[in-house]
Coordinates of C-alpha atoms in Angstrom, one line a residue:
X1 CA 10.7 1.7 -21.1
X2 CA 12.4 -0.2 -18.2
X3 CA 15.7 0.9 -16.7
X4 CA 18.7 -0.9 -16.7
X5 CA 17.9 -1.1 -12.7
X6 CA 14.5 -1.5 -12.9
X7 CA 14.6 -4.1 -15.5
X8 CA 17.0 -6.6 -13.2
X9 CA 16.1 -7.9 -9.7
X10 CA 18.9 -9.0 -7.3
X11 CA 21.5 -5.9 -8.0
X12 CA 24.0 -5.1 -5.5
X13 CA 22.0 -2.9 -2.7
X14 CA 23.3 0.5 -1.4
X15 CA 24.5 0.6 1.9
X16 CA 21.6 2.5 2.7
X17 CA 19.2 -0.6 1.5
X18 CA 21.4 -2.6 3.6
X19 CA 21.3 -1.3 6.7
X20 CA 17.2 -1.1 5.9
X21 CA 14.7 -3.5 7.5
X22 CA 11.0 -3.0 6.0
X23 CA 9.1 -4.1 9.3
X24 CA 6.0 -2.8 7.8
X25 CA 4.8 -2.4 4.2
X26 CA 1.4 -1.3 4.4
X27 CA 0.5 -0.8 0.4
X28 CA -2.7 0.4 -1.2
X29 CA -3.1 -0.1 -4.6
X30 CA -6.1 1.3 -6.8
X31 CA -6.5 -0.2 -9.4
X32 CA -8.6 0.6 -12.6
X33 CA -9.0 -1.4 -15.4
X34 CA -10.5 0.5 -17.8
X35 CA -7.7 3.4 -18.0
X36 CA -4.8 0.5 -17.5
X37 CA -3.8 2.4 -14.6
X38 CA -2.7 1.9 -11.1
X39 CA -2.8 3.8 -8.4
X40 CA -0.3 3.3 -5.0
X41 CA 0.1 4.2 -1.7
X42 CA 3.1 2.9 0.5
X43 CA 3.7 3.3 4.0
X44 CA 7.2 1.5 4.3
X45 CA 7.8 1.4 8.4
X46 CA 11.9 0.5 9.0
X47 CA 14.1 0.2 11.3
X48 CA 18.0 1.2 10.5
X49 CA 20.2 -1.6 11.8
X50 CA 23.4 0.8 10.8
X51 CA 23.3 4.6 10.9
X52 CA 22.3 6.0 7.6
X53 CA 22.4 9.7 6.2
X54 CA 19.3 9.1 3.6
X55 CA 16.9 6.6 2.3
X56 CA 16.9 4.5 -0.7
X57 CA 14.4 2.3 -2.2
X58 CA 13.5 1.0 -6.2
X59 CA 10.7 1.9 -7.6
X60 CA 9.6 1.9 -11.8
X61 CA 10.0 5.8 -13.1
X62 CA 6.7 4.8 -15.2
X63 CA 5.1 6.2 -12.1
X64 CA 4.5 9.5 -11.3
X65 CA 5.9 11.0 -7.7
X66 CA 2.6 12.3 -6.5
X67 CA 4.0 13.0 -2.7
X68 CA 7.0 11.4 -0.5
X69 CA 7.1 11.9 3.3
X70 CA 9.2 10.4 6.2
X71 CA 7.3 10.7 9.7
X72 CA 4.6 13.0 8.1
X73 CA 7.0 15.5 6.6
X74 CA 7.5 16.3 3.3
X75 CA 10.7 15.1 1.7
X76 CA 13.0 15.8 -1.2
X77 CA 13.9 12.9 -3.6
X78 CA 15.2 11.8 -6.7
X79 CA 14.7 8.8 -9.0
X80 CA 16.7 9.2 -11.9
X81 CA 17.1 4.8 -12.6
X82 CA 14.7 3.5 -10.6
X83 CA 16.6 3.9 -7.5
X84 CA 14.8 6.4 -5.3
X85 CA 16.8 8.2 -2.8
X86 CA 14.8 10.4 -0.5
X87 CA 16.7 13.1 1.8
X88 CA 16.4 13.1 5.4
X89 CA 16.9 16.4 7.5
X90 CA 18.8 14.7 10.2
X91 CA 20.9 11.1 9.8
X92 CA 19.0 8.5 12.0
X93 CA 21.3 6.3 14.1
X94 CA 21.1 2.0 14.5
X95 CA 18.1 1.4 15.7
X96 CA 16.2 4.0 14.5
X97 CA 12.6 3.7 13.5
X98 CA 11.2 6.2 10.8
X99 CA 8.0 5.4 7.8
X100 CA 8.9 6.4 4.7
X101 CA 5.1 7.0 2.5
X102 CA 5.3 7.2 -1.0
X103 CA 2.1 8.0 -3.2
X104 CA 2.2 7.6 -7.1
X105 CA 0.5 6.5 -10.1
X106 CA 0.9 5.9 -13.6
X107 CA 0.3 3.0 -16.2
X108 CA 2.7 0.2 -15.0
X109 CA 4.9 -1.8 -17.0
X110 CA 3.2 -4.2 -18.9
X111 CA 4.1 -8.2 -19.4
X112 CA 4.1 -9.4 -23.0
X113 CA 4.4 -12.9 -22.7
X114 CA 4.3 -13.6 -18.9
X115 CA 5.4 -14.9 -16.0
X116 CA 8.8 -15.3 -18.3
X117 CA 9.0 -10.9 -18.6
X118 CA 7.4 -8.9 -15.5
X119 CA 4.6 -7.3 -15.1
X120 CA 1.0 -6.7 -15.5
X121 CA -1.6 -8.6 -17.6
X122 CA -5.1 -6.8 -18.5
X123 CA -7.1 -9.5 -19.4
X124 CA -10.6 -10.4 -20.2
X125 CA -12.4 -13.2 -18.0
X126 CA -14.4 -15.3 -20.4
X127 CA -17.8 -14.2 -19.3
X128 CA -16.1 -10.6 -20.6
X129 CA -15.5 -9.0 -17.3
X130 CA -11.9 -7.4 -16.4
X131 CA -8.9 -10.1 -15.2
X132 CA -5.8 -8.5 -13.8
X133 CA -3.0 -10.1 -12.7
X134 CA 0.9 -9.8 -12.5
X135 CA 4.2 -11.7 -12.4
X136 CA 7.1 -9.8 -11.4
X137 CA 9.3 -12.9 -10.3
X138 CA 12.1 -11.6 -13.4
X139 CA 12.2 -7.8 -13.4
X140 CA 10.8 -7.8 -8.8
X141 CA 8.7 -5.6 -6.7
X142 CA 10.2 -2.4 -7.8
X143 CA 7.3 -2.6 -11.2
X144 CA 4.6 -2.2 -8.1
X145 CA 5.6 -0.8 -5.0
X146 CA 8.7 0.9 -3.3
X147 CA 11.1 -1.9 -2.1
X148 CA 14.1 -3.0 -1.6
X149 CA 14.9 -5.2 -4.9
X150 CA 16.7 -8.2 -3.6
X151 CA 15.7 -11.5 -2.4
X152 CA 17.0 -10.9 1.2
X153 CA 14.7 -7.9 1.6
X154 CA 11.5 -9.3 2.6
X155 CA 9.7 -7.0 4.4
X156 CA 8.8 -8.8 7.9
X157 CA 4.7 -8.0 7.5
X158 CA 2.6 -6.9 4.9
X159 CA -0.6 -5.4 4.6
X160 CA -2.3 -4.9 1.1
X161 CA -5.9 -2.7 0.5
X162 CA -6.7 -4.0 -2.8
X163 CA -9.2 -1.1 -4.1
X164 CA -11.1 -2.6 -7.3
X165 CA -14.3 -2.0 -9.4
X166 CA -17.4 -3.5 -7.7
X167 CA -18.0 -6.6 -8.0
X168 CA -14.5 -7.9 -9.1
X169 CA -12.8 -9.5 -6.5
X170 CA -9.1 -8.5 -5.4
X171 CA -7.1 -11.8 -4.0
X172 CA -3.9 -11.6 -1.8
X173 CA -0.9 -13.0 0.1
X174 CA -1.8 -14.3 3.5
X175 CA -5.4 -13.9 5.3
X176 CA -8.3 -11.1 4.6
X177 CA -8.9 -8.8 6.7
X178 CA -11.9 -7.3 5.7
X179 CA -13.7 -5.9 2.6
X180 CA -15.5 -2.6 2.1
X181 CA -17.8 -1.1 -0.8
X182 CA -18.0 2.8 -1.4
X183 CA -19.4 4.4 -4.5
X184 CA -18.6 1.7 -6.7
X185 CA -15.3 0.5 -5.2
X186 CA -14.5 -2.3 -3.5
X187 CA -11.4 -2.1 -1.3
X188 CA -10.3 -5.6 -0.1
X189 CA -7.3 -6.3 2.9
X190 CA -4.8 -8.5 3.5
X191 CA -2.3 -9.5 5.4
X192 CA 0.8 -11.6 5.2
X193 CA 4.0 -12.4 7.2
X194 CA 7.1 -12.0 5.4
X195 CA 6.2 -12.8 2.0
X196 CA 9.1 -12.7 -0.9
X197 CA 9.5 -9.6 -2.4
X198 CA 8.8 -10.6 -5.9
X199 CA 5.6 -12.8 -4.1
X200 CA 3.3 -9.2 -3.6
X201 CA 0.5 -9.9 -6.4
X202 CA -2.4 -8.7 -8.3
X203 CA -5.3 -11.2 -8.6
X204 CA -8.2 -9.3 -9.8
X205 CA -11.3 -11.0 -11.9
X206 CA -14.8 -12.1 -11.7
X207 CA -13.8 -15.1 -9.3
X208 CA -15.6 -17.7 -7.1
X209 CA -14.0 -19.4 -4.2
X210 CA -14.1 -23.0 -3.0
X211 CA -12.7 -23.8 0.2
X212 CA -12.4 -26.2 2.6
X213 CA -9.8 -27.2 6.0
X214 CA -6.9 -29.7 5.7
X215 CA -6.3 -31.6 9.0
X216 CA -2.5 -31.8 8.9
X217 CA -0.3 -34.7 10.9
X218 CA 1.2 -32.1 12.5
X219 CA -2.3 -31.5 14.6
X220 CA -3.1 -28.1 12.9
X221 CA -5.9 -26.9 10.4
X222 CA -4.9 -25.2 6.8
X223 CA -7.6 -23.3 5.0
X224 CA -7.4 -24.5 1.2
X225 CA -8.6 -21.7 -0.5
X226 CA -8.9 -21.8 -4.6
X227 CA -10.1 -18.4 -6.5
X228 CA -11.5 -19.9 -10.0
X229 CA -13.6 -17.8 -13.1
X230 CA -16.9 -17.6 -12.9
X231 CA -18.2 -21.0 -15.2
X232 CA -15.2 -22.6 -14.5
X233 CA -16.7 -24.4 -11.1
X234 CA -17.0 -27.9 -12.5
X235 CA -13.2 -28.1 -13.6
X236 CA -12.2 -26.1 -10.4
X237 CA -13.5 -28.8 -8.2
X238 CA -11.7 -31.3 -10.2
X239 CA -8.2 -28.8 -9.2
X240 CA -9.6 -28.6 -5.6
X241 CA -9.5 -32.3 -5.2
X242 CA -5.7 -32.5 -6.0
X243 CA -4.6 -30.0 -3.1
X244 CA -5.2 -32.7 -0.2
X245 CA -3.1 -35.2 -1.8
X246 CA -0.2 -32.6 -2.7
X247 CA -0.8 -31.6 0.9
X248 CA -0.1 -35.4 2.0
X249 CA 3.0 -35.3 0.2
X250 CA 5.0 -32.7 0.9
X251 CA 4.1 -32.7 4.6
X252 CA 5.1 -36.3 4.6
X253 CA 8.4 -35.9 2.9
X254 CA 9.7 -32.6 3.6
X255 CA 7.9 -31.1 6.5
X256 CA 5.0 -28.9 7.7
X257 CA 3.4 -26.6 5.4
X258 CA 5.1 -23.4 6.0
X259 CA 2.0 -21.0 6.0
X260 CA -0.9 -23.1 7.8
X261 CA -1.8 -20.2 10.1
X262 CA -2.9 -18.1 6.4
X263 CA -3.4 -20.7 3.7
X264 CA -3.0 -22.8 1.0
X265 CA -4.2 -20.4 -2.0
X266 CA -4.4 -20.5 -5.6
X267 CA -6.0 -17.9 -8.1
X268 CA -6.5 -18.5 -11.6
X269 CA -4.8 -16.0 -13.6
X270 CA -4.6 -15.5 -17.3
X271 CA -0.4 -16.5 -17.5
X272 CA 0.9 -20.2 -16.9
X273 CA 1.9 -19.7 -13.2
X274 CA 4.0 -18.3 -10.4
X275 CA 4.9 -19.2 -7.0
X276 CA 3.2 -16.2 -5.3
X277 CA 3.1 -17.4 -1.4
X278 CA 0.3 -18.2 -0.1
X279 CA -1.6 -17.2 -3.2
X280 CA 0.2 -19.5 -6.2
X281 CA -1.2 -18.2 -9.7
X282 CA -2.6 -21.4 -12.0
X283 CA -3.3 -20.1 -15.6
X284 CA -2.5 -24.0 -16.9
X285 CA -6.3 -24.1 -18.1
X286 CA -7.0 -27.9 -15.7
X287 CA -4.8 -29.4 -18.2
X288 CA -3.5 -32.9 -17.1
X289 CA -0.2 -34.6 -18.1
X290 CA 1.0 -37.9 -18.5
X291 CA 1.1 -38.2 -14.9
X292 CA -2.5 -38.1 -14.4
X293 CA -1.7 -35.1 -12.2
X294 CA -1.2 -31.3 -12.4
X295 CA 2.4 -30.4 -13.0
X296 CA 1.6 -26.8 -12.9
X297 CA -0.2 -26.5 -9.3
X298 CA 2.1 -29.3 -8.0
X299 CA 5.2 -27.1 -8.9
X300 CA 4.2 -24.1 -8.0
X301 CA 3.1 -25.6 -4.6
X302 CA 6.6 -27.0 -4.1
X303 CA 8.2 -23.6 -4.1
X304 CA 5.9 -22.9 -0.7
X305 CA 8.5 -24.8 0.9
X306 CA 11.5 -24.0 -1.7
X307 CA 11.2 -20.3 -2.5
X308 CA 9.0 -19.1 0.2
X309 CA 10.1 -20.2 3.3
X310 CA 13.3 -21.5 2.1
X311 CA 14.8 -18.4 0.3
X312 CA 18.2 -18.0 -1.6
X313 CA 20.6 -15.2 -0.3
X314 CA 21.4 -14.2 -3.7
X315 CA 20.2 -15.1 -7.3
X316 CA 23.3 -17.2 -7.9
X317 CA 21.3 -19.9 -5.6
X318 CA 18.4 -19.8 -7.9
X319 CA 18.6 -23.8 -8.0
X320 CA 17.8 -23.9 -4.5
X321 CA 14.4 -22.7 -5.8
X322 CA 14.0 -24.9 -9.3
X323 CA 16.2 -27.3 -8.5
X324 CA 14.6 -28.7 -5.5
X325 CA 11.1 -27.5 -6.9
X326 CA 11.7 -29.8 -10.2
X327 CA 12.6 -33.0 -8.2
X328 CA 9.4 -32.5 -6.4
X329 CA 7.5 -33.7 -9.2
X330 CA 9.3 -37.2 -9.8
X331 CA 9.8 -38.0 -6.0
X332 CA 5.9 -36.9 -6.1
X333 CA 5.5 -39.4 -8.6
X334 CA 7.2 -42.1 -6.4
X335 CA 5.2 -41.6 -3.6
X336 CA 2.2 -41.8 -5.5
X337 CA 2.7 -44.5 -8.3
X338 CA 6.1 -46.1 -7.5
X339 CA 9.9 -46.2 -9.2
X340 CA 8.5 -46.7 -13.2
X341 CA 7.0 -42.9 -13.4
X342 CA 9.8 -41.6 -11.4
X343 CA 12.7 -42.8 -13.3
X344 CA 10.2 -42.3 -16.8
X345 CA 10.3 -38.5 -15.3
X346 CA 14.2 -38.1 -14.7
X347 CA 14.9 -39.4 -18.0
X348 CA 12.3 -36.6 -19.6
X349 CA 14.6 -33.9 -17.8
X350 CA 17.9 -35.8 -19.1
X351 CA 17.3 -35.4 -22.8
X352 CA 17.0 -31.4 -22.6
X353 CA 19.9 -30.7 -19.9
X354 CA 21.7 -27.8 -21.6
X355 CA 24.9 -27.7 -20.7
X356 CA 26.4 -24.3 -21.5
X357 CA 27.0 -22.1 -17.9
X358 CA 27.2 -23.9 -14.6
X359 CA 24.1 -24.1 -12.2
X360 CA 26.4 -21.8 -9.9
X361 CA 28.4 -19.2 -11.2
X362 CA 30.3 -17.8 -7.5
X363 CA 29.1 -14.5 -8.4
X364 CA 26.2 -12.2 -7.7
X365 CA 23.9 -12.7 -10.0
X366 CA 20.1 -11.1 -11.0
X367 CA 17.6 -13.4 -12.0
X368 CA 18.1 -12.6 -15.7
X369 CA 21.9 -13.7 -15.3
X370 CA 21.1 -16.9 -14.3
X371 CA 17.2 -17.4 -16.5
X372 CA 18.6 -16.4 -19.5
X373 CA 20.7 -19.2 -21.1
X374 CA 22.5 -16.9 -23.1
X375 CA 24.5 -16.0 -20.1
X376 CA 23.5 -18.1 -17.9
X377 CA 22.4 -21.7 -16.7
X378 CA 18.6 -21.1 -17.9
X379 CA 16.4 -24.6 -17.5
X380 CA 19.7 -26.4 -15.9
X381 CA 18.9 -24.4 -13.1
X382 CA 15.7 -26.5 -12.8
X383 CA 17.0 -29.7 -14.6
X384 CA 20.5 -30.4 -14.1
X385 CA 19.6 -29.1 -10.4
X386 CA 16.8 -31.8 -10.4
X387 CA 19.1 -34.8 -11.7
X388 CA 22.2 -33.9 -9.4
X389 CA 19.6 -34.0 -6.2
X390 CA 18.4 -37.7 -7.8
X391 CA 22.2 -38.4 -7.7
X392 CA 22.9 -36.4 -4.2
X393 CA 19.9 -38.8 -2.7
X394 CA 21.1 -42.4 -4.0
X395 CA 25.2 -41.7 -2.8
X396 CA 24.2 -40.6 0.8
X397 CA 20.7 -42.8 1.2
X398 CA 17.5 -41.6 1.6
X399 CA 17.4 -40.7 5.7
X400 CA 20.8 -37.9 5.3
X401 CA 18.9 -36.4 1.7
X402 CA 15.4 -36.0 3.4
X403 CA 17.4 -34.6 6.8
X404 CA 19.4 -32.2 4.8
X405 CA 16.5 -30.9 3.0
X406 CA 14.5 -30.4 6.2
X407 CA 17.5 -28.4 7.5
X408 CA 18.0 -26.8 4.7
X409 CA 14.0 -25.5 4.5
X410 CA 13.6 -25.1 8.2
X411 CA 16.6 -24.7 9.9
X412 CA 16.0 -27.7 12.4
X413 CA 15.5 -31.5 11.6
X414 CA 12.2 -31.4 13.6
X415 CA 9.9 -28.9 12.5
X416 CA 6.6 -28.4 13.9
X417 CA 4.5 -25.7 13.3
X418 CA 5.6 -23.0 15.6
X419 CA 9.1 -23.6 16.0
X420 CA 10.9 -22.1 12.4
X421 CA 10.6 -18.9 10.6
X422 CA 11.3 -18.3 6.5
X423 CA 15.1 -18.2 6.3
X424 CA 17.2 -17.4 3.5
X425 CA 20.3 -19.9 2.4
X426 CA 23.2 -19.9 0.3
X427 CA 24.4 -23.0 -1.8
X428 CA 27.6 -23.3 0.5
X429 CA 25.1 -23.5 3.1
X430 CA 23.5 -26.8 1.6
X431 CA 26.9 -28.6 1.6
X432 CA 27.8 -27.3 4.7
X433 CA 24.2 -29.3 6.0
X434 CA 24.7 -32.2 4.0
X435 CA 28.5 -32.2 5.2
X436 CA 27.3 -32.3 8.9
X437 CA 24.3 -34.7 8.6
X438 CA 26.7 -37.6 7.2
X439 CA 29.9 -36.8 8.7
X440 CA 31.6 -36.5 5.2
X441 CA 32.9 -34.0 3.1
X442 CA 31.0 -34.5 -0.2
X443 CA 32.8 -30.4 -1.5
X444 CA 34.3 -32.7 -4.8
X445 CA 30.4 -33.4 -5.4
X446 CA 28.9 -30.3 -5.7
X447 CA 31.8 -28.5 -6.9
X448 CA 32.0 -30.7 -10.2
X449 CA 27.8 -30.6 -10.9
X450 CA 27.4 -27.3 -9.7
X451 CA 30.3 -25.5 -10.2
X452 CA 31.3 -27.1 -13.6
X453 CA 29.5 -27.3 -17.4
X454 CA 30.0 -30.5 -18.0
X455 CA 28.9 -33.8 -16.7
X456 CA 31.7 -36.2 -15.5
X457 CA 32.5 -38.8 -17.9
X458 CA 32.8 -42.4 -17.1
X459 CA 35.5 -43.8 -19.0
X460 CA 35.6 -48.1 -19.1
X461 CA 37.8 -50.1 -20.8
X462 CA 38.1 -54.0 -20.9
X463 CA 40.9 -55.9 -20.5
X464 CA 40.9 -59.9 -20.4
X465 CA 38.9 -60.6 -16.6
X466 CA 39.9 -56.9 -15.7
X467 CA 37.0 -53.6 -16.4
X468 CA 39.1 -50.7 -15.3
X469 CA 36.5 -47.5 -14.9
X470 CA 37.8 -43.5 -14.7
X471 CA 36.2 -40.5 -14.2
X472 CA 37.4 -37.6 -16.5
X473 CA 36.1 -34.2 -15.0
X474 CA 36.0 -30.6 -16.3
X475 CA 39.5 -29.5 -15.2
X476 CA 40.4 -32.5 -13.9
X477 CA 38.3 -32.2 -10.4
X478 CA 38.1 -35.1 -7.8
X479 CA 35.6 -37.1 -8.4
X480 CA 35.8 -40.1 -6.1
X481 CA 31.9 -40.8 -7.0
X482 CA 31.3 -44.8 -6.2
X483 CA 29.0 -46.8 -9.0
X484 CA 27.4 -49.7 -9.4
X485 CA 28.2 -52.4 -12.5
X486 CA 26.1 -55.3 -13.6
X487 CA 28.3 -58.3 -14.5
X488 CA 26.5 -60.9 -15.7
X489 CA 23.5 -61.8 -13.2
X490 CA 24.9 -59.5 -9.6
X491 CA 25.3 -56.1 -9.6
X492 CA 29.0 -55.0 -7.9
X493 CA 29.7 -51.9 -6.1
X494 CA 32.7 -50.5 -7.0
X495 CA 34.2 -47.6 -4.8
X496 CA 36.0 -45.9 -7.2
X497 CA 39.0 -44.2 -4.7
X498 CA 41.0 -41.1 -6.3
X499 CA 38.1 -41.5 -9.2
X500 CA 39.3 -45.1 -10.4
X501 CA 38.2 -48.7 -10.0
X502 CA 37.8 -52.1 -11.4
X503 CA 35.9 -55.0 -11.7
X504 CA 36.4 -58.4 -12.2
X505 CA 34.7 -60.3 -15.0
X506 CA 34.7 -63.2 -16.8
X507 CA 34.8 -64.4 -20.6
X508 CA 31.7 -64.1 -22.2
X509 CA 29.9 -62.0 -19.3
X510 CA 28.1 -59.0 -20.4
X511 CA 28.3 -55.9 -18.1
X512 CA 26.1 -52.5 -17.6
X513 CA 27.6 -49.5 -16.1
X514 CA 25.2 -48.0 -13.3
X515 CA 21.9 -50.4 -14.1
X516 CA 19.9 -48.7 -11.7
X517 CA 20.7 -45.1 -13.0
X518 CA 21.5 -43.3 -10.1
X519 CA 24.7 -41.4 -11.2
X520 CA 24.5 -38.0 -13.5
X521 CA 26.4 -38.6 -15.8
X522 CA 28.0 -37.6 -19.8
X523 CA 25.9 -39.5 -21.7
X524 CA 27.2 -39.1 -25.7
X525 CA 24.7 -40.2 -27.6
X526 CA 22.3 -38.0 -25.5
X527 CA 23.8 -34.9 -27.5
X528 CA 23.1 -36.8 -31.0
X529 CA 19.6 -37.0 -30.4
X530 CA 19.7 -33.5 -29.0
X531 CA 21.4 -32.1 -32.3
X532 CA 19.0 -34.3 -34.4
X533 CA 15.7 -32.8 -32.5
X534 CA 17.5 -29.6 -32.7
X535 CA 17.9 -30.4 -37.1
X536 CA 14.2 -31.7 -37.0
X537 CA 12.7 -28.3 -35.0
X538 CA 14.8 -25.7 -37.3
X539 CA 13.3 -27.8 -40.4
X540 CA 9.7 -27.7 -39.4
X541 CA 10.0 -24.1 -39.1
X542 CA 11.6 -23.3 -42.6
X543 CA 8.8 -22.1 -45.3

């Protein structure tokens, strides 16, 4: 049974976990399918940017403690909530270096219906070998390895020895480093730079690889690496063939692929999927959608740029994951068929926007706060997020949206591989960008789709030659947002200054508000048909 503090990822750290940088988490994991059990060994290397008087890092309690040591000497601890705080016999001072090794074991927690719980998934690989893998994204690290539990805690390296039953293979974060056999064991390495805390994976099965090398504009080469299930070659290739494209895309749009000196990996696991960097996890089964595409690896690839190297400080920023990783998919559908597929995807996201919590709350926030709608934003974070960006892009133009996103992701508005580093930001940071890239304050904007429930309404009423429009926001927030209005053959712009305006038409002229859809806005009859699926949905499942 999880802890409270086990069970949440993003708490408040200790002032001990704050003054803690992980420099070096060099983790062995044994794992062994037949008992359901998993064996660890972490060597956490830090550095104390404050003084501290003791250690402190989460871990599950369904391990056992089988040793704990700082430098090579035993140490006392206790774990009581999944907080581990180990002793030290003297305070170290800023600056400090010390490795903190912590073996245990046990049978970890295990996911019912993942990646929406945490934790581990024992499988079985159609040709009836063992298929591990896990998804930690909602619950974190703390249900693998000793970390620090927060988003901001990435340790700056990782290594991972991957010790499996011969001949499974063990797939990880970053590039391997070498494989060994011994009495029936294989132990695989990897190593990764700075990989999300949540992003340290199990991906164990009976897999082949394909790979290949991606010559990037950017003048670099990126392995393409794809782990599938044995029989599952012919489809795999089919996958395989959709990474170059993706690959095309996001370089183009946003920027260089983040990881290009590890790779662009995917695994098949037996869950949907999870943004695991440098390794995504693709259980989708090479099921296609109506976009002829994908969604799954295209969305999971996104978050490479918007989760992985882009990180937010706190769980309250969530959107700057799903939010940006859900507009991916129409803006990829632009680039690759035009306007029709785009705008036929925004309207999809439209009809199910929830409405109940705002996208940001001004709190901290764990990642079941803001998932579960029942306290939280839940799929707004990914669809409301989505639309508002749509809206964000048309009112500044396309140049000051794609050079706030590159800032935003790398910190500069010319990456080249090279010259950034994964950051972490904040949604003030966002407007902050977006404020200096066009020279306006656009705080009203955020504030009332981010920072409010309710869309802002768009009131018109006609007059004689006169159609006077009004926003009408949740408490009565600025809104000065400018729209367009068809009035019989020309479309006007109409500024809408202090969140009115009017436009002059004639007898007999018909009029649409916003014809090309670029505003987010109330749209009533869009909660009739929700309440009417909603009817539909509760009858089908009555006996």
């Amino acid at each position: 049974m999880l802890t409270a503090t086990t069970a949440a990822t993003g708490l408040p750290r200790t002032p001990e976990q704050l003054a803690t940088t992980i420099t070096l988490a060099d983790l062995a994991f044994k794992v062994d399918p037949s008992r359901q059990r998993l064996d660890g060994d972490a060597s956490l290397h830090l550095r104390m940017d404050r003084p501290v008087a003791r250690l402190v890092v989460d871990l599950d309690r369904n391990y056992a403690i089988v040793s704990v040591t700082v430098d090579g000497m035993p140490a006392r601890w206790s774990n009581p909530e999944g907080r581990m705080t180990v002793e030290l016999p003297r305070p170290l001072a800023a600056g400090a270096q010390a490795t903190l090794r912590i073996a245990y074991g046990g049978h970890p927690h295990v996911a019912k219906k993942a990646p929406w719980d945490g934790g581990i998934v024992w499988a079985t690989a159609p040709t009836s070998e063992p298929w591990v893998a896990t998804a930690v994204q909602g619950e974190g690290c703390d249900l693998l390895w000793p970390c620090i539990d927060h988003p901001m805690a990435k340790p700056l390296e990782v290594v991972e020895r991957f010790t499996v039953p011969a001949p499974l293979v063990a797939v990880g974060n970053g590039v391997a480093a070498g494989v060994e056999e011994h009495a029936g064991w294989r132990t695989y390495v990897w190593r990764a730079r700075q990989p999300d805390t949540y992003a340290v994976a199990l991906n164990i099965g009976p897999y082949e690889l394909l790979e290949a090398d991606y010559r990037s504009r950017y003048g670099n080469v990126i392995p393409l690496r794809f782990w599938h299930l044995k029989g599952n070659r012919a489809k795999a290739e089919g996958l395989f063939a959709e990474f170059t494209p993706m690959l095309d895309f996001f370089e183009e749009t946003v920027g260089p692929y983040p990881f290009a000196d590890e790779k662009m990996g995917v695994v098949e696991t037996p869950y949907l999927g999870m943004e695991h960097q440098t390794v995504n996890a693709y259980g989708n089964d090479y099921r296609k959608s109506e976009t002829g595409y994908d969604w799954l690896l295209q969305h999971e690839f996104a978050h490479e740029w918007f989760g992985n190297q882009l990180t937010n400080v706190d769980w309250d920023d969530f959107w700057l994951h799903e939010g940006f990783g859900t507009y991916m998919q129409p803006l990829y559908l632009q680039w690759l068929r035009g306007d029709m597929e785009y705008m036929a995807a925004l309207m999809k996201m439209r009809s199910v926007l929830m409405l109940r919590h705002p996208i940001v709350a001004g709190r901290t926030m764990t990642e079941k706060d803001v998932s579960d709608a029942s306290r939280g934003p839940g799929n707004d974070v990914y669809y409301k997020g989505a639309l508002m960006l749509h809206t964000l892009r048309g009112l500044i133009g396309d140049a000051a949206f794609l050079r706030a996103t590159r800032e935003l992701v790398y910190g500069t508005a010319t990456p080249r591989p090279g010259n950034f580093h994964p950051r972490f930001a904040s949604t003030d940071d966002f407007i902050a960008i977006v404020n200096r890239v066009t020279g306006k304050d656009y705080g009203w904007f955020f504030d009332v789709y981010l920072r409010s429930i309710q869309l802002p309404q768009l009131l018109a009423e006609r007059d004689g030659s006169t159609l006077s429009l009004r926003w009408k926001t949740e408490g009565d927030k600025p809104f000065p947002m400018p729209v367009q209005v068809r009035v019989g053959d020309h479309v006007v712009d109409v500024p809408m200054a202090g969140g009115r305006g009017a436009v002059t038409i004639a007898a007999g002229e018909s009029y649409t508000i916003d014809p090309h859809s670029r505003v987010l806005r109330d749209l009533p009859w869009m909660a009739d048909y929700q309440r009417d699926m909603a009817e539909r949905a509760r009858a089908a499942a009555r006996p």
